[in-house]
Amino acid sequence: MSVYLIYFSPTGGTQKVMKNLAACFSAVTEIDLTNARADFSQYHFNRDDLCLVGMPVYGGRFPAVAVERFAAMQGDGTPCALVAVYGNRAIDDALIELADVAQTRNFVPMAGVQAVAEHSLFPQVAANRPDASDLAQLAEMGRQIQAAAAMPAFVQMPGNRPYKERKPNGIFPQINGSCNHCGLCAAACPVGAIDATDPTQLDQSRCLGCMRCVEQCPAGIRVRPAETLAAVWARLEQAFSGHKENHIWLAK
């Protein structure tokens, strides 16, 4: 069995979850969906492969671009485990949508996972998660997926159809200081929203608000928009409260 780790992880939380979920496998091939220059249509999988597919949840859905890049791939009765990584609020309709897409591409969604990671906009939410307890849970879930993959069966994912409406979050990184035009943010942007010739220019119609550029900026002059985030926090603080749990769905 060849195992593929397929993830969209702008700020690293989803990647960390996926690597720990796959810890029980002796070897995996990683496919990074955040690479805006990759041709994902080249990937064709067979029924003896296993794909672990993970994405972050933004406002109850996966980013459309991440779903589209996965949808460019082709299965052949290929079992897959779908992973929703969320910042301590809810996964809403993310998993059921991805399962629907997976089936149209001839994958067999045989496991679903929700996993908590530190929020990309509000680092104080689920701070330092996945923590040691989370990592132990993810490792055990990986072993369950490994066992279930021997006889894959469709699993009913949580969520509703029609899916929750996807709404732009309207939260964009800001420039706070003098940009040295190193271009690292433009090269790292998963949707090409930053002008490579003038990185101070941002195409807000394309920007996901994922804050990957903030994490990548070596000068620290790309920052999260404090005033906008304060207003959002005042509205949603209660929704982020408490200690949310990881969970796995497998066919019974």
PDB file of C-alpha atoms in Angstrom, residues 21-219:
ATOM      1  CA  LEU A  21      -2.018  11.168  11.991  1.00  0.00           C
ATOM      2  CA  ALA A  22       0.292   9.348   9.582  1.00  0.00           C
ATOM      3  CA  ALA A  23       2.917   8.451  12.196  1.00  0.00           C
ATOM      4  CA  CYS A  24       2.018   4.740  12.074  1.00  0.00           C
ATOM      5  CA  PHE A  25       2.866   4.423   8.387  1.00  0.00           C
ATOM      6  CA  SER A  26       6.439   3.507   7.516  1.00  0.00           C
ATOM      7  CA  ALA A  27       6.584   5.816   4.508  1.00  0.00           C
ATOM      8  CA  VAL A  28       4.336   8.494   3.050  1.00  0.00           C
ATOM      9  CA  THR A  29       4.445  10.752   0.008  1.00  0.00           C
ATOM     10  CA  GLU A  30       3.488  14.338   0.808  1.00  0.00           C
ATOM     11  CA  ILE A  31       1.501  16.494  -1.625  1.00  0.00           C
ATOM     12  CA  ASP A  32       1.232  20.157  -0.656  1.00  0.00           C
ATOM     13  CA  LEU A  33      -1.992  21.741  -1.907  1.00  0.00           C
ATOM     14  CA  THR A  34      -0.772  25.207  -0.887  1.00  0.00           C
ATOM     15  CA  ASN A  35       1.669  25.171  -3.815  1.00  0.00           C
ATOM     16  CA  ALA A  36       0.045  27.537  -6.314  1.00  0.00           C
ATOM     17  CA  ARG A  37       2.398  26.431  -9.087  1.00  0.00           C
ATOM     18  CA  ALA A  38       1.793  22.678  -8.913  1.00  0.00           C
ATOM     19  CA  ASP A  39      -0.203  20.679 -11.460  1.00  0.00           C
ATOM     20  CA  PHE A  40      -2.451  18.513  -9.300  1.00  0.00           C
ATOM     21  CA  SER A  41      -4.119  16.864 -12.294  1.00  0.00           C
ATOM     22  CA  GLN A  42      -0.990  14.716 -12.677  1.00  0.00           C
ATOM     23  CA  TYR A  43      -1.934  12.670  -9.629  1.00  0.00           C
ATOM     24  CA  HIS A  44      -3.770   9.401 -10.273  1.00  0.00           C
ATOM     25  CA  PHE A  45      -4.235   6.872  -7.488  1.00  0.00           C
ATOM     26  CA  ASN A  46      -5.304   3.218  -7.544  1.00  0.00           C
ATOM     27  CA  ARG A  47      -7.387   1.082  -5.209  1.00  0.00           C
ATOM     28  CA  ASP A  48      -4.315  -0.204  -3.390  1.00  0.00           C
ATOM     29  CA  ASP A  49      -3.293   3.318  -2.339  1.00  0.00           C
ATOM     30  CA  LEU A  50      -4.470   5.254   0.705  1.00  0.00           C
ATOM     31  CA  CYS A  51      -4.894   9.036   0.661  1.00  0.00           C
ATOM     32  CA  LEU A  52      -5.072  11.111   3.840  1.00  0.00           C
ATOM     33  CA  VAL A  53      -6.497  14.500   2.878  1.00  0.00           C
ATOM     34  CA  GLY A  54      -6.476  17.412   5.318  1.00  0.00           C
ATOM     35  CA  MET A  55      -7.519  21.068   5.145  1.00  0.00           C
ATOM     36  CA  PRO A  56      -8.268  23.897   7.585  1.00  0.00           C
ATOM     37  CA  VAL A  57     -11.863  24.965   8.161  1.00  0.00           C
ATOM     38  CA  TYR A  58     -12.596  28.621   7.405  1.00  0.00           C
ATOM     39  CA  GLY A  59     -16.068  29.728   8.477  1.00  0.00           C
ATOM     40  CA  GLY A  60     -17.521  26.232   8.373  1.00  0.00           C
ATOM     41  CA  ARG A  61     -16.157  25.234   4.956  1.00  0.00           C
ATOM     42  CA  PHE A  62     -12.849  24.261   3.436  1.00  0.00           C
ATOM     43  CA  PRO A  63     -11.186  26.931   1.259  1.00  0.00           C
ATOM     44  CA  ALA A  64     -12.615  26.606  -2.256  1.00  0.00           C
ATOM     45  CA  VAL A  65      -9.161  26.623  -3.826  1.00  0.00           C
ATOM     46  CA  ALA A  66      -8.055  23.685  -1.668  1.00  0.00           C
ATOM     47  CA  VAL A  67     -11.137  21.665  -2.604  1.00  0.00           C
ATOM     48  CA  GLU A  68     -10.614  22.493  -6.294  1.00  0.00           C
ATOM     49  CA  ARG A  69      -6.996  21.354  -6.194  1.00  0.00           C
ATOM     50  CA  PHE A  70      -7.943  18.057  -4.593  1.00  0.00           C
ATOM     51  CA  ALA A  71     -10.747  17.670  -7.150  1.00  0.00           C
ATOM     52  CA  ALA A  72      -8.144  17.816  -9.926  1.00  0.00           C
ATOM     53  CA  MET A  73      -6.819  14.458  -8.692  1.00  0.00           C
ATOM     54  CA  GLN A  74      -8.245  11.127  -9.810  1.00  0.00           C
ATOM     55  CA  GLY A  75      -8.912   7.997  -7.810  1.00  0.00           C
ATOM     56  CA  ASP A  76      -9.794   4.460  -8.857  1.00  0.00           C
ATOM     57  CA  GLY A  77     -11.805   3.174  -5.941  1.00  0.00           C
ATOM     58  CA  THR A  78      -9.052   4.669  -3.758  1.00  0.00           C
ATOM     59  CA  PRO A  79      -9.732   4.715  -0.014  1.00  0.00           C
ATOM     60  CA  CYS A  80      -9.276   8.110   1.615  1.00  0.00           C
ATOM     61  CA  ALA A  81      -9.449   9.579   5.099  1.00  0.00           C
ATOM     62  CA  LEU A  82     -10.664  13.185   5.176  1.00  0.00           C
ATOM     63  CA  VAL A  83      -9.427  15.519   7.907  1.00  0.00           C
ATOM     64  CA  ALA A  84     -10.985  18.819   9.009  1.00  0.00           C
ATOM     65  CA  VAL A  85      -8.594  20.910  11.097  1.00  0.00           C
ATOM     66  CA  TYR A  86     -10.418  23.646  13.003  1.00  0.00           C
ATOM     67  CA  GLY A  87      -9.643  26.452  15.406  1.00  0.00           C
ATOM     68  CA  ASN A  88     -11.854  25.406  18.313  1.00  0.00           C
ATOM     69  CA  ARG A  89     -15.236  26.500  16.904  1.00  0.00           C
ATOM     70  CA  ALA A  90     -16.874  23.907  14.605  1.00  0.00           C
ATOM     71  CA  ILE A  91     -16.332  22.054  11.319  1.00  0.00           C
ATOM     72  CA  ASP A  92     -19.928  22.573  10.121  1.00  0.00           C
ATOM     73  CA  ASP A  93     -20.252  21.166   6.559  1.00  0.00           C
ATOM     74  CA  ALA A  94     -16.583  20.851   5.645  1.00  0.00           C
ATOM     75  CA  LEU A  95     -16.275  17.061   5.775  1.00  0.00           C
ATOM     76  CA  ILE A  96     -19.519  16.219   4.022  1.00  0.00           C
ATOM     77  CA  GLU A  97     -18.661  18.562   1.141  1.00  0.00           C
ATOM     78  CA  LEU A  98     -15.201  17.059   0.690  1.00  0.00           C
ATOM     79  CA  ALA A  99     -16.639  13.550   0.841  1.00  0.00           C
ATOM     80  CA  ASP A 100     -19.077  14.447  -1.945  1.00  0.00           C
ATOM     81  CA  VAL A 101     -16.223  15.822  -4.049  1.00  0.00           C
ATOM     82  CA  ALA A 102     -14.064  12.779  -3.327  1.00  0.00           C
ATOM     83  CA  GLN A 103     -16.745  10.412  -4.562  1.00  0.00           C
ATOM     84  CA  THR A 104     -17.085  12.299  -7.848  1.00  0.00           C
ATOM     85  CA  ARG A 105     -13.355  11.669  -8.369  1.00  0.00           C
ATOM     86  CA  ASN A 106     -13.699   7.936  -7.605  1.00  0.00           C
ATOM     87  CA  PHE A 107     -12.311   7.974  -4.076  1.00  0.00           C
ATOM     88  CA  VAL A 108     -13.895   6.015  -1.225  1.00  0.00           C
ATOM     89  CA  PRO A 109     -14.212   8.266   1.871  1.00  0.00           C
ATOM     90  CA  MET A 110     -13.751   5.612   4.546  1.00  0.00           C
ATOM     91  CA  ALA A 111     -12.845   7.814   7.518  1.00  0.00           C
ATOM     92  CA  GLY A 112     -13.459  11.342   8.699  1.00  0.00           C
ATOM     93  CA  VAL A 113     -11.469  13.195  11.347  1.00  0.00           C
ATOM     94  CA  GLN A 114     -11.929  16.522  13.090  1.00  0.00           C
ATOM     95  CA  ALA A 115      -8.801  17.820  14.794  1.00  0.00           C
ATOM     96  CA  VAL A 116      -8.181  20.992  16.748  1.00  0.00           C
ATOM     97  CA  ALA A 117      -5.231  23.274  15.976  1.00  0.00           C
ATOM     98  CA  GLU A 118      -4.253  26.769  17.060  1.00  0.00           C
ATOM     99  CA  HIS A 119      -6.407  29.350  15.308  1.00  0.00           C
ATOM    100  CA  SER A 120      -4.583  31.121  12.475  1.00  0.00           C
ATOM    101  CA  LEU A 121      -6.230  34.499  13.157  1.00  0.00           C
ATOM    102  CA  PHE A 122      -6.487  34.316  16.941  1.00  0.00           C
ATOM    103  CA  PRO A 123      -3.407  32.490  18.296  1.00  0.00           C
ATOM    104  CA  GLN A 124      -4.850  32.683  21.813  1.00  0.00           C
ATOM    105  CA  VAL A 125      -7.586  30.255  20.682  1.00  0.00           C
ATOM    106  CA  ALA A 126      -6.531  26.610  21.078  1.00  0.00           C
ATOM    107  CA  ALA A 127      -3.043  27.922  21.833  1.00  0.00           C
ATOM    108  CA  ASN A 128      -0.280  25.362  21.293  1.00  0.00           C
ATOM    109  CA  ARG A 129      -2.665  22.735  19.993  1.00  0.00           C
ATOM    110  CA  PRO A 130      -2.302  20.065  18.896  1.00  0.00           C
ATOM    111  CA  ASP A 131      -0.705  19.401  22.277  1.00  0.00           C
ATOM    112  CA  ALA A 132       0.757  16.161  23.616  1.00  0.00           C
ATOM    113  CA  SER A 133      -2.680  14.710  24.361  1.00  0.00           C
ATOM    114  CA  ASP A 134      -3.930  15.621  20.874  1.00  0.00           C
ATOM    115  CA  LEU A 135      -0.887  14.044  19.244  1.00  0.00           C
ATOM    116  CA  ALA A 136      -1.456  10.792  21.115  1.00  0.00           C
ATOM    117  CA  GLN A 137      -5.097  10.784  19.982  1.00  0.00           C
ATOM    118  CA  LEU A 138      -4.092  11.480  16.378  1.00  0.00           C
ATOM    119  CA  ALA A 139      -1.574   8.644  16.428  1.00  0.00           C
ATOM    120  CA  GLU A 140      -4.285   6.263  17.637  1.00  0.00           C
ATOM    121  CA  MET A 141      -6.699   7.531  14.980  1.00  0.00           C
ATOM    122  CA  GLY A 142      -4.020   6.873  12.382  1.00  0.00           C
ATOM    123  CA  ARG A 143      -3.779   3.265  13.526  1.00  0.00           C
ATOM    124  CA  GLN A 144      -7.566   2.937  13.270  1.00  0.00           C
ATOM    125  CA  ILE A 145      -7.473   4.318   9.716  1.00  0.00           C
ATOM    126  CA  GLN A 146      -4.659   1.931   8.834  1.00  0.00           C
ATOM    127  CA  ALA A 147      -6.724  -1.044  10.036  1.00  0.00           C
ATOM    128  CA  ALA A 148      -9.930   0.153   8.341  1.00  0.00           C
ATOM    129  CA  ALA A 149      -8.147   0.687   5.019  1.00  0.00           C
ATOM    130  CA  ALA A 150      -7.782  -3.084   4.625  1.00  0.00           C
ATOM    131  CA  MET A 151     -11.538  -3.289   3.951  1.00  0.00           C
ATOM    132  CA  PRO A 152     -12.627   0.262   3.105  1.00  0.00           C
ATOM    133  CA  ALA A 153     -16.307   1.163   3.300  1.00  0.00           C
ATOM    134  CA  PHE A 154     -18.079   4.463   2.831  1.00  0.00           C
ATOM    135  CA  VAL A 155     -18.658   6.379   6.051  1.00  0.00           C
ATOM    136  CA  GLN A 156     -21.386   8.956   6.614  1.00  0.00           C
ATOM    137  CA  MET A 157     -19.715  12.279   7.329  1.00  0.00           C
ATOM    138  CA  PRO A 158     -21.172  14.942   9.645  1.00  0.00           C
ATOM    139  CA  GLY A 159     -22.732  18.012   8.078  1.00  0.00           C
ATOM    140  CA  ASN A 160     -25.676  19.149   6.015  1.00  0.00           C
ATOM    141  CA  ARG A 161     -26.690  19.591   2.398  1.00  0.00           C
ATOM    142  CA  PRO A 162     -27.011  22.204   1.074  1.00  0.00           C
ATOM    143  CA  TYR A 163     -23.725  23.284   2.576  1.00  0.00           C
ATOM    144  CA  LYS A 164     -23.354  26.350   4.725  1.00  0.00           C
ATOM    145  CA  GLU A 165     -22.828  29.414   2.543  1.00  0.00           C
ATOM    146  CA  ARG A 166     -19.165  30.187   2.001  1.00  0.00           C
ATOM    147  CA  LYS A 167     -18.474  33.819   2.933  1.00  0.00           C
ATOM    148  CA  PRO A 168     -15.190  35.734   2.581  1.00  0.00           C
ATOM    149  CA  ASN A 169     -13.912  36.667   6.012  1.00  0.00           C
ATOM    150  CA  GLY A 170     -12.832  40.142   4.871  1.00  0.00           C
ATOM    151  CA  ILE A 171      -9.716  39.928   7.034  1.00  0.00           C
ATOM    152  CA  PHE A 172      -6.544  40.861   5.184  1.00  0.00           C
ATOM    153  CA  PRO A 173      -2.916  41.164   6.306  1.00  0.00           C
ATOM    154  CA  GLN A 174      -1.500  44.646   6.644  1.00  0.00           C
ATOM    155  CA  ILE A 175       1.904  46.254   6.071  1.00  0.00           C
ATOM    156  CA  ASN A 176       3.360  47.780   9.227  1.00  0.00           C
ATOM    157  CA  GLY A 177       6.764  49.171   8.329  1.00  0.00           C
ATOM    158  CA  SER A 178       9.070  49.432   5.351  1.00  0.00           C
ATOM    159  CA  CYS A 179       8.928  46.424   3.013  1.00  0.00           C
ATOM    160  CA  ASN A 180      12.331  45.355   1.661  1.00  0.00           C
ATOM    161  CA  HIS A 181      10.691  43.608  -1.320  1.00  0.00           C
ATOM    162  CA  CYS A 182      12.335  40.252  -0.617  1.00  0.00           C
ATOM    163  CA  GLY A 183       9.354  38.567  -2.292  1.00  0.00           C
ATOM    164  CA  LEU A 184       9.064  35.631   0.131  1.00  0.00           C
ATOM    165  CA  CYS A 185       5.434  36.439   0.891  1.00  0.00           C
ATOM    166  CA  ALA A 186       4.507  36.528  -2.796  1.00  0.00           C
ATOM    167  CA  ALA A 187       6.266  33.218  -3.441  1.00  0.00           C
ATOM    168  CA  ALA A 188       4.520  31.578  -0.481  1.00  0.00           C
ATOM    169  CA  CYS A 189       0.985  32.875  -1.092  1.00  0.00           C
ATOM    170  CA  PRO A 190      -1.209  29.859  -1.927  1.00  0.00           C
ATOM    171  CA  VAL A 191      -3.421  31.867  -4.282  1.00  0.00           C
ATOM    172  CA  GLY A 192      -1.002  34.334  -5.849  1.00  0.00           C
ATOM    173  CA  ALA A 193      -2.710  37.311  -4.232  1.00  0.00           C
ATOM    174  CA  ILE A 194       0.531  39.240  -3.631  1.00  0.00           C
ATOM    175  CA  ASP A 195       2.234  41.106  -6.476  1.00  0.00           C
ATOM    176  CA  ALA A 196       5.694  39.558  -7.008  1.00  0.00           C
ATOM    177  CA  THR A 197       7.098  42.827  -8.370  1.00  0.00           C
ATOM    178  CA  ASP A 198       5.657  44.931  -5.550  1.00  0.00           C
ATOM    179  CA  PRO A 199       4.798  42.791  -2.509  1.00  0.00           C
ATOM    180  CA  THR A 200       3.050  45.705  -0.821  1.00  0.00           C
ATOM    181  CA  GLN A 201       0.214  45.251  -3.316  1.00  0.00           C
ATOM    182  CA  LEU A 202      -2.462  42.714  -2.327  1.00  0.00           C
ATOM    183  CA  ASP A 203      -5.339  41.534  -4.487  1.00  0.00           C
ATOM    184  CA  GLN A 204      -8.078  41.325  -1.864  1.00  0.00           C
ATOM    185  CA  SER A 205     -10.429  39.585  -4.300  1.00  0.00           C
ATOM    186  CA  ARG A 206      -8.087  36.571  -4.236  1.00  0.00           C
ATOM    187  CA  CYS A 207      -6.731  36.734  -0.680  1.00  0.00           C
ATOM    188  CA  LEU A 208      -7.944  33.976   1.672  1.00  0.00           C
ATOM    189  CA  GLY A 209      -6.961  35.809   4.830  1.00  0.00           C
ATOM    190  CA  CYS A 210      -4.939  32.699   5.729  1.00  0.00           C
ATOM    191  CA  MET A 211      -2.025  34.746   7.143  1.00  0.00           C
ATOM    192  CA  ARG A 212       0.630  32.581   5.516  1.00  0.00           C
ATOM    193  CA  CYS A 213       2.400  35.755   4.372  1.00  0.00           C
ATOM    194  CA  VAL A 214       2.477  37.024   7.949  1.00  0.00           C
ATOM    195  CA  GLU A 215       4.157  33.820   9.099  1.00  0.00           C
ATOM    196  CA  GLN A 216       6.638  33.928   6.198  1.00  0.00           C
ATOM    197  CA  CYS A 217       7.693  37.595   6.456  1.00  0.00           C
ATOM    198  CA  PRO A 218      11.291  37.632   7.794  1.00  0.00           C
ATOM    199  CA  ALA A 219      11.089  41.347   8.658  1.00  0.00           C
TER     200      ALA A 219
END
